[in-house]
Amino acid sequence: MVVAKYSKEVDTIVIGAGPGGYVAAIRAAQMGQKVVIVEREFIGGVCLNVGCIPSKALIAAGHAYHNSLDGNEVFGVTAENVKLDFTKTQEWKDNTVVAKLTGGVEMLLKKNKVEIVRGEAFFNGENELTVVDAEENGQSYEFKHAIVATGSRPIEIPGFKFGGRIIDSTGALNLKEVPKHLVVIGGGIIGSELGMSYANLDAKVTVLEGSPQILPTFEKDMVKVVEKKMKERNMEINVNAMAKEAIDNGDSVTVKYEVNGEPKEITADYVLVCVGRRPNTDELSLAAAGVELTDRGLVKVDNQGRSSNKSIFAIGDIVPGAALAHKASYEGKIAAEAISGKPVAVDYKVMPSVAFTDPELASFGLTEKEAKEKGMDVHTFKFPFAGNGRALSLNQTEGFIRLVATKGDNILVGAQMVGVNASDILAEMGLAIEGGLNAEDIALTIHGHPSLSEAVMDAAEGILGMPIHA
């Protein structure tokens, strides 16, 4: 039985130290609030520890390995006896990349005088909660405001109970060896990223996607560029494929599935299930605090992140909208500033979407179809990376940049990119769309040469009807 200590009073208590929670805590402290942050597992949350960051480290390792094998074909660089020590790869990921970032976040919290409390939080009332640590010691807190940022966890589907050779994304990031054959259930962003990273490490990868297209949140012509590279990397893509059951054989796993109603099965070393995530709201006793949830377990919030209990805010994966780390961080700042009385509100005019596949996919604002559905009169221009000098020198000419702009005044309303470093190039377009700039503003901005960002300038000139390099 947990017995809570006397109650402590605090201005703002943040539950969850992921990219939403720790950012909210720091911003609240900067606004003069006395802040406590509660974390039951990882400082930095899923993103820094078993999500965004370690997956990108594994992707980078895959690129390095694959490029070392292919270098002699293009650049004339010969590498003999190229070998992969996956144990060292994992040590670098965990001890250098992840540990440095999580340690940095903890340092930033302490620097901003945020008290870090380890344990699990449960609401006892509208302005009170208890934190229970690993030894089952309890501490009660009375708060003026709380920000709930508890994130999400992988969905476990029937017939695919996690354990052994049936793994989720966390398990995929912590394998001890590169599988000879990996089956991926779900060809969305996470499944495609991890599948390609292991394909680059020489695994055979089979993807089973239930919809008619992998990466269904991106435009079809963008995805085709990635699919082409997947097939070059010995990846097999099955769409309209419904996973039925996984049988763990001890030294392998057999996956049963159907494609267009036809039963099939495949045996591999591991099966990775990436079919979505569910919000972590079921163990917080939110009902005791008067916090209303949707039928999907998401917290109902207003445009400042405030729940039905006006003292409790919620951000990130546990509120409606995309489950993205950068969305959570943005909402965390809004909630912290709203608590301090600032006249702020969330504005999702443009939300960047990125897939770190090979090549990368990135999208900002509206597609042509979405713009027309809103009644907008728009036109587009697509500039290929094959016409960009920097892409040529990198031997990475796949893909393109497409801009969407209104006719007449050429105001930029959307951008879609597939190609090398698309995730970084996208930022310029985000600023342009947020700022209501037009294509001429981009075209008249001098871009460094040779750079990948010149492709944005070329696309803008195309919108104006005066392309130089296309």
mmCIF file of C-alpha atoms in Angstrom, residues 237-419:
data_model
loop_
_atom_site.group_PDB
_atom_site.id
_atom_site.type_symbol
_atom_site.label_atom_id
_atom_site.label_comp_id
_atom_site.label_asym_id
_atom_site.label_seq_id
_atom_site.Cartn_x
_atom_site.Cartn_y
_atom_site.Cartn_z
ATOM 1 C CA ILE A 237 6.776 -4.194 -50.545
ATOM 2 C CA ASN A 238 3.320 -5.728 -50.190
ATOM 3 C CA VAL A 239 0.346 -3.348 -50.124
ATOM 4 C CA ASN A 240 -3.278 -4.253 -49.374
ATOM 5 C CA ALA A 241 -1.708 -6.839 -47.066
ATOM 6 C CA MET A 242 -3.525 -7.693 -43.836
ATOM 7 C CA ALA A 243 -1.425 -9.263 -41.069
ATOM 8 C CA LYS A 244 -3.218 -12.128 -39.311
ATOM 9 C CA GLU A 245 -0.864 -13.894 -36.924
ATOM 10 C CA ALA A 246 2.773 -14.309 -35.903
ATOM 11 C CA ILE A 247 4.124 -17.610 -34.577
ATOM 12 C CA ASP A 248 7.395 -17.393 -32.628
ATOM 13 C CA ASN A 249 9.393 -20.520 -33.478
ATOM 14 C CA GLY A 250 12.204 -19.752 -31.057
ATOM 15 C CA ASP A 251 14.904 -19.229 -33.668
ATOM 16 C CA SER A 252 12.568 -17.592 -36.225
ATOM 17 C CA VAL A 253 9.062 -16.186 -36.584
ATOM 18 C CA THR A 254 6.365 -17.111 -39.104
ATOM 19 C CA VAL A 255 3.956 -14.385 -40.175
ATOM 20 C CA LYS A 256 0.583 -15.240 -41.672
ATOM 21 C CA TYR A 257 -1.114 -12.578 -43.774
ATOM 22 C CA GLU A 258 -3.510 -12.015 -46.661
ATOM 23 C CA VAL A 259 -3.099 -9.997 -49.854
ATOM 24 C CA ASN A 260 -6.376 -9.183 -51.559
ATOM 25 C CA GLY A 261 -7.939 -12.066 -49.640
ATOM 26 C CA GLU A 262 -5.309 -14.643 -50.612
ATOM 27 C CA PRO A 263 -3.631 -16.312 -47.588
ATOM 28 C CA LYS A 264 0.172 -16.218 -47.463
ATOM 29 C CA GLU A 265 2.938 -16.765 -44.929
ATOM 30 C CA ILE A 266 6.572 -15.859 -44.552
ATOM 31 C CA THR A 267 9.295 -16.869 -42.096
ATOM 32 C CA ALA A 268 11.929 -14.392 -40.906
ATOM 33 C CA ASP A 269 14.265 -13.658 -38.000
ATOM 34 C CA TYR A 270 12.033 -10.956 -36.492
ATOM 35 C CA VAL A 271 8.720 -9.260 -37.171
ATOM 36 C CA LEU A 272 8.501 -5.554 -36.376
ATOM 37 C CA VAL A 273 4.978 -4.243 -35.725
ATOM 38 C CA CYS A 274 4.536 -0.535 -36.517
ATOM 39 C CA VAL A 275 0.826 0.092 -36.954
ATOM 40 C CA GLY A 276 0.414 3.218 -34.853
ATOM 41 C CA ARG A 277 0.538 4.393 -31.263
ATOM 42 C CA ARG A 278 -1.985 4.865 -28.463
ATOM 43 C CA PRO A 279 -2.029 7.752 -25.939
ATOM 44 C CA ASN A 280 -0.720 7.178 -22.417
ATOM 45 C CA THR A 281 -3.767 8.501 -20.588
ATOM 46 C CA ASP A 282 -5.221 5.309 -19.148
ATOM 47 C CA GLU A 283 -3.136 5.120 -15.952
ATOM 48 C CA LEU A 284 -3.253 8.729 -14.750
ATOM 49 C CA SER A 285 -6.672 8.690 -13.026
ATOM 50 C CA LEU A 286 -7.629 11.718 -15.108
ATOM 51 C CA ALA A 287 -11.305 11.172 -14.315
ATOM 52 C CA ALA A 288 -10.540 11.992 -10.664
ATOM 53 C CA ALA A 289 -9.314 15.392 -11.860
ATOM 54 C CA GLY A 290 -12.377 16.038 -14.012
ATOM 55 C CA VAL A 291 -10.440 15.786 -17.287
ATOM 56 C CA GLU A 292 -12.571 14.706 -20.254
ATOM 57 C CA LEU A 293 -11.255 12.299 -22.894
ATOM 58 C CA THR A 294 -12.345 11.424 -26.420
ATOM 59 C CA ASP A 295 -13.400 7.892 -27.307
ATOM 60 C CA ARG A 296 -9.786 7.309 -28.435
ATOM 61 C CA GLY A 297 -8.411 8.262 -25.031
ATOM 62 C CA LEU A 298 -7.169 11.683 -26.137
ATOM 63 C CA VAL A 299 -7.550 14.711 -23.852
ATOM 64 C CA LYS A 300 -10.036 17.303 -25.074
ATOM 65 C CA VAL A 301 -8.277 20.680 -25.099
ATOM 66 C CA ASP A 302 -8.881 24.257 -26.234
ATOM 67 C CA ASN A 303 -6.530 26.333 -28.387
ATOM 68 C CA GLN A 304 -4.161 26.872 -25.454
ATOM 69 C CA GLY A 305 -3.996 23.201 -24.461
ATOM 70 C CA ARG A 306 -6.390 23.671 -21.514
ATOM 71 C CA SER A 307 -8.527 20.638 -20.648
ATOM 72 C CA SER A 308 -12.043 20.548 -19.176
ATOM 73 C CA ASN A 309 -10.303 21.145 -15.843
ATOM 74 C CA LYS A 310 -9.087 24.712 -16.348
ATOM 75 C CA SER A 311 -6.050 24.063 -14.134
ATOM 76 C CA ILE A 312 -4.822 21.122 -16.212
ATOM 77 C CA PHE A 313 -3.269 21.396 -19.675
ATOM 78 C CA ALA A 314 -2.367 18.572 -22.069
ATOM 79 C CA ILE A 315 0.047 18.481 -24.995
ATOM 80 C CA GLY A 316 1.680 16.178 -27.537
ATOM 81 C CA ASP A 317 0.577 12.661 -28.432
ATOM 82 C CA ILE A 318 -2.261 12.660 -25.865
ATOM 83 C CA VAL A 319 -4.231 15.442 -27.592
ATOM 84 C CA PRO A 320 -5.902 15.417 -31.047
ATOM 85 C CA GLY A 321 -3.677 15.987 -34.066
ATOM 86 C CA ALA A 322 -0.475 14.524 -35.430
ATOM 87 C CA ALA A 323 1.759 12.592 -33.014
ATOM 88 C CA LEU A 324 4.952 14.538 -33.720
ATOM 89 C CA ALA A 325 7.748 15.575 -31.364
ATOM 90 C CA HIS A 326 7.958 19.084 -32.821
ATOM 91 C CA LYS A 327 4.198 19.534 -32.377
ATOM 92 C CA ALA A 328 4.539 18.530 -28.717
ATOM 93 C CA SER A 329 7.373 21.012 -28.119
ATOM 94 C CA TYR A 330 5.376 23.792 -29.770
ATOM 95 C CA GLU A 331 2.274 23.016 -27.700
ATOM 96 C CA GLY A 332 4.404 22.874 -24.542
ATOM 97 C CA LYS A 333 5.562 26.446 -25.039
ATOM 98 C CA ILE A 334 1.993 27.613 -25.700
ATOM 99 C CA ALA A 335 0.669 25.924 -22.537
ATOM 100 C CA ALA A 336 3.458 27.288 -20.342
ATOM 101 C CA GLU A 337 2.949 30.822 -21.646
ATOM 102 C CA ALA A 338 -0.838 30.564 -21.331
ATOM 103 C CA ILE A 339 -0.426 29.647 -17.656
ATOM 104 C CA SER A 340 1.577 32.864 -17.231
ATOM 105 C CA GLY A 341 -1.264 34.847 -18.773
ATOM 106 C CA LYS A 342 0.219 35.420 -22.204
ATOM 107 C CA PRO A 343 -2.362 35.918 -25.017
ATOM 108 C CA VAL A 344 -1.156 32.878 -26.980
ATOM 109 C CA ALA A 345 -2.904 30.116 -28.904
ATOM 110 C CA VAL A 346 -1.861 27.203 -31.072
ATOM 111 C CA ASP A 347 -1.809 27.901 -34.796
ATOM 112 C CA TYR A 348 -1.432 24.831 -36.977
ATOM 113 C CA LYS A 349 -1.295 26.800 -40.235
ATOM 114 C CA VAL A 350 1.582 24.610 -41.310
ATOM 115 C CA MET A 351 2.883 21.503 -39.572
ATOM 116 C CA PRO A 352 6.035 19.945 -41.032
ATOM 117 C CA SER A 353 5.885 16.240 -41.791
ATOM 118 C CA VAL A 354 9.154 14.400 -42.389
ATOM 119 C CA ALA A 355 10.107 10.797 -43.109
ATOM 120 C CA PHE A 356 13.814 9.977 -42.810
ATOM 121 C CA THR A 357 13.651 7.363 -45.517
ATOM 122 C CA ASP A 358 16.218 7.090 -48.295
ATOM 123 C CA PRO A 359 15.762 9.583 -49.831
ATOM 124 C CA GLU A 360 13.964 11.765 -47.298
ATOM 125 C CA LEU A 361 10.368 12.934 -47.620
ATOM 126 C CA ALA A 362 9.195 16.304 -46.316
ATOM 127 C CA SER A 363 5.967 18.234 -46.609
ATOM 128 C CA PHE A 364 4.780 21.622 -45.373
ATOM 129 C CA GLY A 365 1.419 23.312 -45.824
ATOM 130 C CA LEU A 366 -1.090 22.264 -48.485
ATOM 131 C CA THR A 367 -0.778 19.892 -51.400
ATOM 132 C CA GLU A 368 -2.315 20.947 -54.707
ATOM 133 C CA LYS A 369 -5.288 18.669 -54.051
ATOM 134 C CA GLU A 370 -5.842 20.019 -50.540
ATOM 135 C CA ALA A 371 -5.634 23.609 -51.733
ATOM 136 C CA LYS A 372 -8.212 23.012 -54.460
ATOM 137 C CA GLU A 373 -10.514 21.253 -51.989
ATOM 138 C CA LYS A 374 -10.420 24.474 -49.962
ATOM 139 C CA GLY A 375 -11.546 26.390 -53.036
ATOM 140 C CA MET A 376 -8.153 27.923 -53.734
ATOM 141 C CA ASP A 377 -6.992 28.623 -57.292
ATOM 142 C CA VAL A 378 -3.411 27.337 -57.269
ATOM 143 C CA HIS A 379 -0.647 26.205 -59.585
ATOM 144 C CA THR A 380 2.518 24.192 -58.969
ATOM 145 C CA PHE A 381 6.058 23.782 -60.222
ATOM 146 C CA LYS A 382 8.283 20.752 -59.675
ATOM 147 C CA PHE A 383 12.059 21.132 -59.867
ATOM 148 C CA PRO A 384 14.130 17.904 -60.025
ATOM 149 C CA PHE A 385 17.246 17.431 -57.907
ATOM 150 C CA ALA A 386 18.850 16.081 -61.076
ATOM 151 C CA GLY A 387 19.176 19.727 -62.106
ATOM 152 C CA ASN A 388 20.970 20.754 -58.901
ATOM 153 C CA GLY A 389 24.783 20.877 -58.914
ATOM 154 C CA ARG A 390 25.193 19.983 -55.252
ATOM 155 C CA ALA A 391 22.922 16.937 -55.567
ATOM 156 C CA LEU A 392 24.936 15.807 -58.590
ATOM 157 C CA SER A 393 28.217 16.145 -56.685
ATOM 158 C CA LEU A 394 26.729 14.058 -53.872
ATOM 159 C CA ASN A 395 25.522 11.443 -56.373
ATOM 160 C CA GLN A 396 22.057 11.811 -54.878
ATOM 161 C CA THR A 397 19.906 13.183 -57.658
ATOM 162 C CA GLU A 398 16.686 11.296 -56.902
ATOM 163 C CA GLY A 399 13.602 13.341 -56.188
ATOM 164 C CA PHE A 400 12.293 16.863 -56.538
ATOM 165 C CA ILE A 401 10.934 19.972 -54.858
ATOM 166 C CA ARG A 402 7.375 21.008 -55.630
ATOM 167 C CA LEU A 403 5.917 24.367 -54.636
ATOM 168 C CA VAL A 404 2.210 25.157 -54.474
ATOM 169 C CA ALA A 405 1.199 28.811 -54.903
ATOM 170 C CA THR A 406 -1.917 30.830 -55.547
ATOM 171 C CA LYS A 407 -2.460 32.011 -59.095
ATOM 172 C CA GLY A 408 -2.073 35.704 -59.712
ATOM 173 C CA ASP A 409 -0.170 36.764 -56.581
ATOM 174 C CA ASN A 410 1.902 33.544 -56.262
ATOM 175 C CA ILE A 411 1.536 33.335 -52.460
ATOM 176 C CA LEU A 412 3.192 30.119 -51.286
ATOM 177 C CA VAL A 413 0.762 27.759 -49.550
ATOM 178 C CA GLY A 414 2.570 24.417 -49.703
ATOM 179 C CA ALA A 415 5.796 22.575 -50.453
ATOM 180 C CA GLN A 416 6.571 18.887 -50.957
ATOM 181 C CA MET A 417 10.073 17.507 -51.216
ATOM 182 C CA VAL A 418 11.658 14.131 -51.768
ATOM 183 C CA GLY A 419 15.413 13.978 -51.934
#
